[in-house]
Amino acid sequence: MRALAEPGRIVLATPGLLVEAGPGWFGRVVEAATPTAPTPSLRDVGLDPRRWPAWWWGLMAGVVMVVAGLVAAAVTLGPVLLWYDRAYLGMDPDALHDVNHHLVHFLRHDRITLAGTMVAIGVLHAGLAAGGMRRGWPWARKAFLVSGSIGFATVVYLFVHRYVEPLHAVLTAALLPMFLPVLRRRTSVPRWTVQPEGRNASGAGR
């Protein structure tokens, strides 16, 4: 890296070096040679929401999604159907059981899967925000935006069947204001840390 930092210096990579280094060597070299700033901490966030960085909004969105998934799991393990479900179906769990004794178990299986998916997505978003976007990795922001865009697009499907879940609508309304700052704001200065090539975390050679 010191050789790359010297103006006019030409660095040659032999085939043996490229084979030993593995795929992505050029990308790792560029990342290691990129000037970076210290990684921000929670103390740097501040109390003014207007100045909160994109990664903090993304972290909050992930936490909210995890909490919503846990709430969905609690509903699934409890009443299974809420008041708006019963109004839409015109049945309660006992009536569904009379139609087919597998229906209630099927709904519980379907909804606990949804709850698990919500928790998994929330953990993913929190990790992308705090572990990737906070350090300025472009791929982390792209992954967050692609995942979030697909999630919000599925809300339109609810209106196709004229079945709008109040809790789903509340969750969407809560997440959208957190998603928009991530969409608009970019990390201007890279803040990642690259380990020296060929060394592990303890500094010893491979």
JSON list of C-alpha atoms in Angstrom, two decimals:
[
{"chain": "A", "resi": 1, "resn": "MET", "atom": "CA", "xyz": [0.00, 0.00, 0.00]},
{"chain": "A", "resi": 2, "resn": "ARG", "atom": "CA", "xyz": [2.88, 2.35, 0.70]},
{"chain": "A", "resi": 3, "resn": "ALA", "atom": "CA", "xyz": [4.13, 1.79, -2.86]},
{"chain": "A", "resi": 4, "resn": "LEU", "atom": "CA", "xyz": [0.71, 2.69, -4.29]},
{"chain": "A", "resi": 5, "resn": "ALA", "atom": "CA", "xyz": [0.67, 5.92, -2.31]},
{"chain": "A", "resi": 6, "resn": "GLU", "atom": "CA", "xyz": [3.85, 7.18, -3.98]},
{"chain": "A", "resi": 7, "resn": "PRO", "atom": "CA", "xyz": [3.11, 9.32, -7.08]},
{"chain": "A", "resi": 8, "resn": "GLY", "atom": "CA", "xyz": [4.54, 7.91, -10.28]},
{"chain": "A", "resi": 9, "resn": "ARG", "atom": "CA", "xyz": [5.29, 4.50, -8.77]},
{"chain": "A", "resi": 10, "resn": "ILE", "atom": "CA", "xyz": [4.35, 1.52, -10.99]},
{"chain": "A", "resi": 11, "resn": "VAL", "atom": "CA", "xyz": [3.34, -1.66, -9.20]},
{"chain": "A", "resi": 12, "resn": "LEU", "atom": "CA", "xyz": [3.32, -4.98, -11.08]},
{"chain": "A", "resi": 13, "resn": "ALA", "atom": "CA", "xyz": [1.29, -7.95, -9.86]},
{"chain": "A", "resi": 14, "resn": "THR", "atom": "CA", "xyz": [2.67, -11.29, -10.94]},
{"chain": "A", "resi": 15, "resn": "PRO", "atom": "CA", "xyz": [0.33, -14.19, -11.86]},
{"chain": "A", "resi": 16, "resn": "GLY", "atom": "CA", "xyz": [1.55, -16.07, -8.80]},
{"chain": "A", "resi": 17, "resn": "LEU", "atom": "CA", "xyz": [0.53, -13.20, -6.53]},
{"chain": "A", "resi": 18, "resn": "LEU", "atom": "CA", "xyz": [-2.95, -12.97, -8.10]},
{"chain": "A", "resi": 19, "resn": "VAL", "atom": "CA", "xyz": [-3.50, -16.70, -7.77]},
{"chain": "A", "resi": 20, "resn": "GLU", "atom": "CA", "xyz": [-2.41, -16.68, -4.13]},
{"chain": "A", "resi": 21, "resn": "ALA", "atom": "CA", "xyz": [-4.45, -13.56, -3.28]},
{"chain": "A", "resi": 22, "resn": "GLY", "atom": "CA", "xyz": [-7.64, -14.94, -4.83]},
{"chain": "A", "resi": 23, "resn": "PRO", "atom": "CA", "xyz": [-10.58, -13.16, -6.47]},
{"chain": "A", "resi": 24, "resn": "GLY", "atom": "CA", "xyz": [-11.20, -9.52, -5.73]},
{"chain": "A", "resi": 25, "resn": "TRP", "atom": "CA", "xyz": [-7.56, -8.59, -5.16]},
{"chain": "A", "resi": 26, "resn": "PHE", "atom": "CA", "xyz": [-7.82, -5.41, -7.23]},
{"chain": "A", "resi": 27, "resn": "GLY", "atom": "CA", "xyz": [-10.94, -4.35, -5.37]},
{"chain": "A", "resi": 28, "resn": "ARG", "atom": "CA", "xyz": [-9.26, -4.94, -2.02]},
{"chain": "A", "resi": 29, "resn": "VAL", "atom": "CA", "xyz": [-6.27, -2.91, -3.14]},
{"chain": "A", "resi": 30, "resn": "VAL", "atom": "CA", "xyz": [-8.50, 0.02, -4.14]},
{"chain": "A", "resi": 31, "resn": "GLU", "atom": "CA", "xyz": [-10.37, -0.16, -0.81]},
{"chain": "A", "resi": 32, "resn": "ALA", "atom": "CA", "xyz": [-7.11, -0.28, 1.16]},
{"chain": "A", "resi": 33, "resn": "ALA", "atom": "CA", "xyz": [-5.70, 2.69, -0.76]},
{"chain": "A", "resi": 34, "resn": "THR", "atom": "CA", "xyz": [-8.87, 4.81, -0.34]},
{"chain": "A", "resi": 35, "resn": "PRO", "atom": "CA", "xyz": [-8.54, 7.58, 2.28]},
{"chain": "A", "resi": 36, "resn": "THR", "atom": "CA", "xyz": [-11.00, 6.95, 5.10]},
{"chain": "A", "resi": 37, "resn": "ALA", "atom": "CA", "xyz": [-12.29, 8.74, 8.19]},
{"chain": "A", "resi": 38, "resn": "PRO", "atom": "CA", "xyz": [-12.95, 7.27, 11.66]},
{"chain": "A", "resi": 39, "resn": "THR", "atom": "CA", "xyz": [-16.11, 5.17, 11.97]},
{"chain": "A", "resi": 40, "resn": "PRO", "atom": "CA", "xyz": [-18.88, 7.17, 13.70]},
{"chain": "A", "resi": 41, "resn": "SER", "atom": "CA", "xyz": [-20.20, 5.97, 17.04]},
{"chain": "A", "resi": 42, "resn": "LEU", "atom": "CA", "xyz": [-23.59, 6.34, 18.74]},
{"chain": "A", "resi": 43, "resn": "ARG", "atom": "CA", "xyz": [-22.33, 9.52, 20.42]},
{"chain": "A", "resi": 44, "resn": "ASP", "atom": "CA", "xyz": [-21.92, 11.13, 17.00]},
{"chain": "A", "resi": 45, "resn": "VAL", "atom": "CA", "xyz": [-25.60, 10.70, 16.10]},
{"chain": "A", "resi": 46, "resn": "GLY", "atom": "CA", "xyz": [-26.95, 13.57, 18.21]},
{"chain": "A", "resi": 47, "resn": "LEU", "atom": "CA", "xyz": [-30.51, 14.37, 19.23]},
{"chain": "A", "resi": 48, "resn": "ASP", "atom": "CA", "xyz": [-31.66, 16.35, 16.19]},
{"chain": "A", "resi": 49, "resn": "PRO", "atom": "CA", "xyz": [-33.52, 13.99, 13.78]},
{"chain": "A", "resi": 50, "resn": "ARG", "atom": "CA", "xyz": [-32.83, 16.38, 10.91]},
{"chain": "A", "resi": 51, "resn": "ARG", "atom": "CA", "xyz": [-29.11, 15.60, 11.21]},
{"chain": "A", "resi": 52, "resn": "TRP", "atom": "CA", "xyz": [-29.33, 11.87, 11.79]},
{"chain": "A", "resi": 53, "resn": "PRO", "atom": "CA", "xyz": [-27.23, 9.92, 9.27]},
{"chain": "A", "resi": 54, "resn": "ALA", "atom": "CA", "xyz": [-28.75, 7.41, 6.89]},
{"chain": "A", "resi": 55, "resn": "TRP", "atom": "CA", "xyz": [-27.27, 4.45, 8.74]},
{"chain": "A", "resi": 56, "resn": "TRP", "atom": "CA", "xyz": [-29.02, 5.46, 11.96]},
{"chain": "A", "resi": 57, "resn": "TRP", "atom": "CA", "xyz": [-32.40, 5.61, 10.20]},
{"chain": "A", "resi": 58, "resn": "GLY", "atom": "CA", "xyz": [-31.68, 2.21, 8.68]},
{"chain": "A", "resi": 59, "resn": "LEU", "atom": "CA", "xyz": [-30.78, 0.78, 12.09]},
{"chain": "A", "resi": 60, "resn": "MET", "atom": "CA", "xyz": [-34.03, 2.06, 13.58]},
{"chain": "A", "resi": 61, "resn": "ALA", "atom": "CA", "xyz": [-36.01, 0.58, 10.69]},
{"chain": "A", "resi": 62, "resn": "GLY", "atom": "CA", "xyz": [-34.39, -2.78, 11.36]},
{"chain": "A", "resi": 63, "resn": "VAL", "atom": "CA", "xyz": [-35.18, -2.63, 15.06]},
{"chain": "A", "resi": 64, "resn": "VAL", "atom": "CA", "xyz": [-38.82, -1.68, 14.35]},
{"chain": "A", "resi": 65, "resn": "MET", "atom": "CA", "xyz": [-39.11, -4.62, 11.95]},
{"chain": "A", "resi": 66, "resn": "VAL", "atom": "CA", "xyz": [-37.75, -7.02, 14.58]},
{"chain": "A", "resi": 67, "resn": "VAL", "atom": "CA", "xyz": [-40.24, -5.73, 17.18]},
{"chain": "A", "resi": 68, "resn": "ALA", "atom": "CA", "xyz": [-43.09, -6.04, 14.67]},
{"chain": "A", "resi": 69, "resn": "GLY", "atom": "CA", "xyz": [-42.06, -9.61, 13.92]},
{"chain": "A", "resi": 70, "resn": "LEU", "atom": "CA", "xyz": [-42.10, -10.49, 17.62]},
{"chain": "A", "resi": 71, "resn": "VAL", "atom": "CA", "xyz": [-45.58, -8.94, 17.93]},
{"chain": "A", "resi": 72, "resn": "ALA", "atom": "CA", "xyz": [-46.74, -11.00, 14.95]},
{"chain": "A", "resi": 73, "resn": "ALA", "atom": "CA", "xyz": [-45.34, -14.13, 16.60]},
{"chain": "A", "resi": 74, "resn": "ALA", "atom": "CA", "xyz": [-47.22, -13.33, 19.82]},
{"chain": "A", "resi": 75, "resn": "VAL", "atom": "CA", "xyz": [-50.48, -12.95, 17.87]},
{"chain": "A", "resi": 76, "resn": "THR", "atom": "CA", "xyz": [-49.80, -16.22, 16.06]},
{"chain": "A", "resi": 77, "resn": "LEU", "atom": "CA", "xyz": [-49.19, -18.15, 19.26]},
{"chain": "A", "resi": 78, "resn": "GLY", "atom": "CA", "xyz": [-52.23, -16.50, 20.85]},
{"chain": "A", "resi": 79, "resn": "PRO", "atom": "CA", "xyz": [-55.52, -15.64, 19.16]},
{"chain": "A", "resi": 80, "resn": "VAL", "atom": "CA", "xyz": [-54.27, -16.39, 15.58]},
{"chain": "A", "resi": 81, "resn": "LEU", "atom": "CA", "xyz": [-57.05, -14.21, 14.13]},
{"chain": "A", "resi": 82, "resn": "LEU", "atom": "CA", "xyz": [-57.50, -10.56, 15.07]},
{"chain": "A", "resi": 83, "resn": "TRP", "atom": "CA", "xyz": [-60.72, -8.58, 14.84]},
{"chain": "A", "resi": 84, "resn": "TYR", "atom": "CA", "xyz": [-60.19, -7.50, 11.23]},
{"chain": "A", "resi": 85, "resn": "ASP", "atom": "CA", "xyz": [-59.38, -11.09, 10.20]},
{"chain": "A", "resi": 86, "resn": "ARG", "atom": "CA", "xyz": [-62.65, -12.28, 11.66]},
{"chain": "A", "resi": 87, "resn": "ALA", "atom": "CA", "xyz": [-64.57, -9.47, 9.97]},
{"chain": "A", "resi": 88, "resn": "TYR", "atom": "CA", "xyz": [-63.01, -10.27, 6.58]},
{"chain": "A", "resi": 89, "resn": "LEU", "atom": "CA", "xyz": [-63.56, -14.04, 6.85]},
{"chain": "A", "resi": 90, "resn": "GLY", "atom": "CA", "xyz": [-66.85, -13.86, 8.69]},
{"chain": "A", "resi": 91, "resn": "MET", "atom": "CA", "xyz": [-65.52, -16.60, 10.98]},
{"chain": "A", "resi": 92, "resn": "ASP", "atom": "CA", "xyz": [-63.68, -17.08, 14.21]},
{"chain": "A", "resi": 93, "resn": "PRO", "atom": "CA", "xyz": [-61.15, -19.88, 14.92]},
{"chain": "A", "resi": 94, "resn": "ASP", "atom": "CA", "xyz": [-63.91, -22.20, 16.15]},
{"chain": "A", "resi": 95, "resn": "ALA", "atom": "CA", "xyz": [-65.87, -21.74, 12.91]},
{"chain": "A", "resi": 96, "resn": "LEU", "atom": "CA", "xyz": [-62.73, -22.40, 10.85]},
{"chain": "A", "resi": 97, "resn": "HIS", "atom": "CA", "xyz": [-62.12, -25.55, 12.85]},
{"chain": "A", "resi": 98, "resn": "ASP", "atom": "CA", "xyz": [-65.64, -26.73, 12.07]},
{"chain": "A", "resi": 99, "resn": "VAL", "atom": "CA", "xyz": [-65.03, -26.24, 8.33]},
{"chain": "A", "resi": 100, "resn": "ASN", "atom": "CA", "xyz": [-61.66, -28.04, 8.42]},
{"chain": "A", "resi": 101, "resn": "HIS", "atom": "CA", "xyz": [-59.72, -28.90, 11.55]},
{"chain": "A", "resi": 102, "resn": "HIS", "atom": "CA", "xyz": [-56.44, -28.22, 9.69]},
{"chain": "A", "resi": 103, "resn": "LEU", "atom": "CA", "xyz": [-57.22, -24.58, 8.83]},
{"chain": "A", "resi": 104, "resn": "VAL", "atom": "CA", "xyz": [-56.30, -23.01, 12.16]},
{"chain": "A", "resi": 105, "resn": "HIS", "atom": "CA", "xyz": [-53.02, -24.94, 12.28]},
{"chain": "A", "resi": 106, "resn": "PHE", "atom": "CA", "xyz": [-52.30, -23.90, 8.70]},
{"chain": "A", "resi": 107, "resn": "LEU", "atom": "CA", "xyz": [-52.89, -20.23, 9.53]},
{"chain": "A", "resi": 108, "resn": "ARG", "atom": "CA", "xyz": [-50.67, -20.51, 12.60]},
{"chain": "A", "resi": 109, "resn": "HIS", "atom": "CA", "xyz": [-47.91, -22.08, 10.51]},
{"chain": "A", "resi": 110, "resn": "ASP", "atom": "CA", "xyz": [-48.27, -19.42, 7.81]},
{"chain": "A", "resi": 111, "resn": "ARG", "atom": "CA", "xyz": [-48.16, -16.53, 10.25]},
{"chain": "A", "resi": 112, "resn": "ILE", "atom": "CA", "xyz": [-45.31, -17.80, 12.38]},
{"chain": "A", "resi": 113, "resn": "THR", "atom": "CA", "xyz": [-43.33, -18.10, 9.14]},
{"chain": "A", "resi": 114, "resn": "LEU", "atom": "CA", "xyz": [-44.19, -14.49, 8.36]},
{"chain": "A", "resi": 115, "resn": "ALA", "atom": "CA", "xyz": [-43.11, -13.43, 11.85]},
{"chain": "A", "resi": 116, "resn": "GLY", "atom": "CA", "xyz": [-39.79, -15.25, 11.48]},
{"chain": "A", "resi": 117, "resn": "THR", "atom": "CA", "xyz": [-39.21, -13.64, 8.09]},
{"chain": "A", "resi": 118, "resn": "MET", "atom": "CA", "xyz": [-39.91, -10.19, 9.55]},
{"chain": "A", "resi": 119, "resn": "VAL", "atom": "CA", "xyz": [-37.41, -10.74, 12.36]},
{"chain": "A", "resi": 120, "resn": "ALA", "atom": "CA", "xyz": [-34.81, -12.04, 9.89]},
{"chain": "A", "resi": 121, "resn": "ILE", "atom": "CA", "xyz": [-35.28, -9.02, 7.60]},
{"chain": "A", "resi": 122, "resn": "GLY", "atom": "CA", "xyz": [-35.06, -6.67, 10.57]},
{"chain": "A", "resi": 123, "resn": "VAL", "atom": "CA", "xyz": [-31.79, -8.24, 11.69]},
{"chain": "A", "resi": 124, "resn": "LEU", "atom": "CA", "xyz": [-30.49, -8.03, 8.11]},
{"chain": "A", "resi": 125, "resn": "HIS", "atom": "CA", "xyz": [-31.39, -4.34, 7.81]},
{"chain": "A", "resi": 126, "resn": "ALA", "atom": "CA", "xyz": [-29.89, -3.51, 11.20]},
{"chain": "A", "resi": 127, "resn": "GLY", "atom": "CA", "xyz": [-26.68, -5.32, 10.23]},
{"chain": "A", "resi": 128, "resn": "LEU", "atom": "CA", "xyz": [-26.48, -3.60, 6.85]},
{"chain": "A", "resi": 129, "resn": "ALA", "atom": "CA", "xyz": [-27.01, -0.21, 8.51]},
{"chain": "A", "resi": 130, "resn": "ALA", "atom": "CA", "xyz": [-24.74, -0.51, 11.54]},
{"chain": "A", "resi": 131, "resn": "GLY", "atom": "CA", "xyz": [-22.14, -2.82, 10.03]},
{"chain": "A", "resi": 132, "resn": "GLY", "atom": "CA", "xyz": [-22.05, -1.63, 6.42]},
{"chain": "A", "resi": 133, "resn": "MET", "atom": "CA", "xyz": [-23.62, 1.78, 5.81]},
{"chain": "A", "resi": 134, "resn": "ARG", "atom": "CA", "xyz": [-22.05, 3.24, 8.95]},
{"chain": "A", "resi": 135, "resn": "ARG", "atom": "CA", "xyz": [-18.64, 2.40, 7.47]},
{"chain": "A", "resi": 136, "resn": "GLY", "atom": "CA", "xyz": [-19.53, 3.77, 4.05]},
{"chain": "A", "resi": 137, "resn": "TRP", "atom": "CA", "xyz": [-19.69, 0.50, 2.13]},
{"chain": "A", "resi": 138, "resn": "PRO", "atom": "CA", "xyz": [-21.72, 1.22, -1.05]},
{"chain": "A", "resi": 139, "resn": "TRP", "atom": "CA", "xyz": [-22.94, -2.38, -1.34]},
{"chain": "A", "resi": 140, "resn": "ALA", "atom": "CA", "xyz": [-24.61, -2.21, 2.08]},
{"chain": "A", "resi": 141, "resn": "ARG", "atom": "CA", "xyz": [-26.75, 0.78, 1.09]},
{"chain": "A", "resi": 142, "resn": "LYS", "atom": "CA", "xyz": [-27.70, -0.84, -2.22]},
{"chain": "A", "resi": 143, "resn": "ALA", "atom": "CA", "xyz": [-28.70, -4.08, -0.51]},
{"chain": "A", "resi": 144, "resn": "PHE", "atom": "CA", "xyz": [-30.78, -2.16, 2.05]},
{"chain": "A", "resi": 145, "resn": "LEU", "atom": "CA", "xyz": [-32.57, -0.14, -0.64]},
{"chain": "A", "resi": 146, "resn": "VAL", "atom": "CA", "xyz": [-33.31, -3.16, -2.85]},
{"chain": "A", "resi": 147, "resn": "SER", "atom": "CA", "xyz": [-34.69, -5.16, 0.06]},
{"chain": "A", "resi": 148, "resn": "GLY", "atom": "CA", "xyz": [-36.76, -2.25, 1.36]},
{"chain": "A", "resi": 149, "resn": "SER", "atom": "CA", "xyz": [-38.14, -1.34, -2.07]},
{"chain": "A", "resi": 150, "resn": "ILE", "atom": "CA", "xyz": [-39.36, -4.89, -2.65]},
{"chain": "A", "resi": 151, "resn": "GLY", "atom": "CA", "xyz": [-40.97, -4.93, 0.79]},
{"chain": "A", "resi": 152, "resn": "PHE", "atom": "CA", "xyz": [-42.87, -1.69, 0.25]},
{"chain": "A", "resi": 153, "resn": "ALA", "atom": "CA", "xyz": [-43.94, -2.79, -3.23]},
{"chain": "A", "resi": 154, "resn": "THR", "atom": "CA", "xyz": [-45.72, -5.83, -1.77]},
{"chain": "A", "resi": 155, "resn": "VAL", "atom": "CA", "xyz": [-48.05, -3.53, 0.18]},
{"chain": "A", "resi": 156, "resn": "VAL", "atom": "CA", "xyz": [-49.80, -2.74, -3.12]},
{"chain": "A", "resi": 157, "resn": "TYR", "atom": "CA", "xyz": [-50.83, -6.39, -3.28]},
{"chain": "A", "resi": 158, "resn": "LEU", "atom": "CA", "xyz": [-53.05, -5.88, -0.23]},
{"chain": "A", "resi": 159, "resn": "PHE", "atom": "CA", "xyz": [-55.20, -3.39, -2.08]},
{"chain": "A", "resi": 160, "resn": "VAL", "atom": "CA", "xyz": [-55.71, -5.78, -5.00]},
{"chain": "A", "resi": 161, "resn": "HIS", "atom": "CA", "xyz": [-57.74, -8.06, -2.74]},
{"chain": "A", "resi": 162, "resn": "ARG", "atom": "CA", "xyz": [-59.33, -5.15, -0.87]},
{"chain": "A", "resi": 163, "resn": "TYR", "atom": "CA", "xyz": [-57.92, -6.52, 2.36]},
{"chain": "A", "resi": 164, "resn": "VAL", "atom": "CA", "xyz": [-55.92, -3.91, 4.20]},
{"chain": "A", "resi": 165, "resn": "GLU", "atom": "CA", "xyz": [-54.62, -5.07, 7.55]},
{"chain": "A", "resi": 166, "resn": "PRO", "atom": "CA", "xyz": [-54.56, -2.18, 10.06]},
{"chain": "A", "resi": 167, "resn": "LEU", "atom": "CA", "xyz": [-51.39, -3.42, 11.75]},
{"chain": "A", "resi": 168, "resn": "HIS", "atom": "CA", "xyz": [-49.67, -3.90, 8.39]},
{"chain": "A", "resi": 169, "resn": "ALA", "atom": "CA", "xyz": [-50.68, -0.38, 7.39]},
{"chain": "A", "resi": 170, "resn": "VAL", "atom": "CA", "xyz": [-49.40, 1.05, 10.69]},
{"chain": "A", "resi": 171, "resn": "LEU", "atom": "CA", "xyz": [-46.08, -0.75, 10.28]},
{"chain": "A", "resi": 172, "resn": "THR", "atom": "CA", "xyz": [-45.72, 0.55, 6.72]},
{"chain": "A", "resi": 173, "resn": "ALA", "atom": "CA", "xyz": [-46.52, 4.10, 7.85]},
{"chain": "A", "resi": 174, "resn": "ALA", "atom": "CA", "xyz": [-43.89, 3.80, 10.61]},
{"chain": "A", "resi": 175, "resn": "LEU", "atom": "CA", "xyz": [-41.16, 2.36, 8.38]},
{"chain": "A", "resi": 176, "resn": "LEU", "atom": "CA", "xyz": [-41.59, 4.64, 5.37]},
{"chain": "A", "resi": 177, "resn": "PRO", "atom": "CA", "xyz": [-40.30, 7.82, 7.13]},
{"chain": "A", "resi": 178, "resn": "MET", "atom": "CA", "xyz": [-37.22, 5.82, 8.18]},
{"chain": "A", "resi": 179, "resn": "PHE", "atom": "CA", "xyz": [-36.66, 4.39, 4.71]},
{"chain": "A", "resi": 180, "resn": "LEU", "atom": "CA", "xyz": [-36.81, 7.72, 2.86]},
{"chain": "A", "resi": 181, "resn": "PRO", "atom": "CA", "xyz": [-33.74, 9.26, 4.60]},
{"chain": "A", "resi": 182, "resn": "VAL", "atom": "CA", "xyz": [-31.77, 6.14, 3.70]},
{"chain": "A", "resi": 183, "resn": "LEU", "atom": "CA", "xyz": [-32.91, 6.63, 0.10]},
{"chain": "A", "resi": 184, "resn": "ARG", "atom": "CA", "xyz": [-31.91, 10.30, -0.01]},
{"chain": "A", "resi": 185, "resn": "ARG", "atom": "CA", "xyz": [-28.75, 10.49, 2.08]},
{"chain": "A", "resi": 186, "resn": "ARG", "atom": "CA", "xyz": [-25.42, 9.00, 1.11]},
{"chain": "A", "resi": 187, "resn": "THR", "atom": "CA", "xyz": [-22.25, 8.48, 3.12]},
{"chain": "A", "resi": 188, "resn": "SER", "atom": "CA", "xyz": [-19.82, 10.97, 1.57]},
{"chain": "A", "resi": 189, "resn": "VAL", "atom": "CA", "xyz": [-16.61, 9.80, 3.23]},
{"chain": "A", "resi": 190, "resn": "PRO", "atom": "CA", "xyz": [-15.54, 6.12, 3.38]},
{"chain": "A", "resi": 191, "resn": "ARG", "atom": "CA", "xyz": [-15.14, 4.98, 6.98]},
{"chain": "A", "resi": 192, "resn": "TRP", "atom": "CA", "xyz": [-14.12, 1.36, 6.62]},
{"chain": "A", "resi": 193, "resn": "THR", "atom": "CA", "xyz": [-11.03, -0.33, 8.03]},
{"chain": "A", "resi": 194, "resn": "VAL", "atom": "CA", "xyz": [-9.10, -2.83, 5.92]},
{"chain": "A", "resi": 195, "resn": "GLN", "atom": "CA", "xyz": [-6.88, -5.48, 7.51]},
{"chain": "A", "resi": 196, "resn": "PRO", "atom": "CA", "xyz": [-3.36, -5.82, 6.01]},
{"chain": "A", "resi": 197, "resn": "GLU", "atom": "CA", "xyz": [-3.32, -8.34, 3.15]},
{"chain": "A", "resi": 198, "resn": "GLY", "atom": "CA", "xyz": [-2.22, -11.78, 4.25]},
{"chain": "A", "resi": 199, "resn": "ARG", "atom": "CA", "xyz": [-2.80, -11.19, 7.98]},
{"chain": "A", "resi": 200, "resn": "ASN", "atom": "CA", "xyz": [-5.53, -12.20, 10.35]},
{"chain": "A", "resi": 201, "resn": "ALA", "atom": "CA", "xyz": [-7.11, -10.15, 13.13]},
{"chain": "A", "resi": 202, "resn": "SER", "atom": "CA", "xyz": [-4.25, -10.87, 15.53]},
{"chain": "A", "resi": 203, "resn": "GLY", "atom": "CA", "xyz": [-1.66, -9.61, 13.05]},
{"chain": "A", "resi": 204, "resn": "ALA", "atom": "CA", "xyz": [-0.02, -12.99, 12.50]},
{"chain": "A", "resi": 205, "resn": "GLY", "atom": "CA", "xyz": [0.71, -14.24, 9.01]},
{"chain": "A", "resi": 206, "resn": "ARG", "atom": "CA", "xyz": [-1.40, -16.97, 7.41]}
]
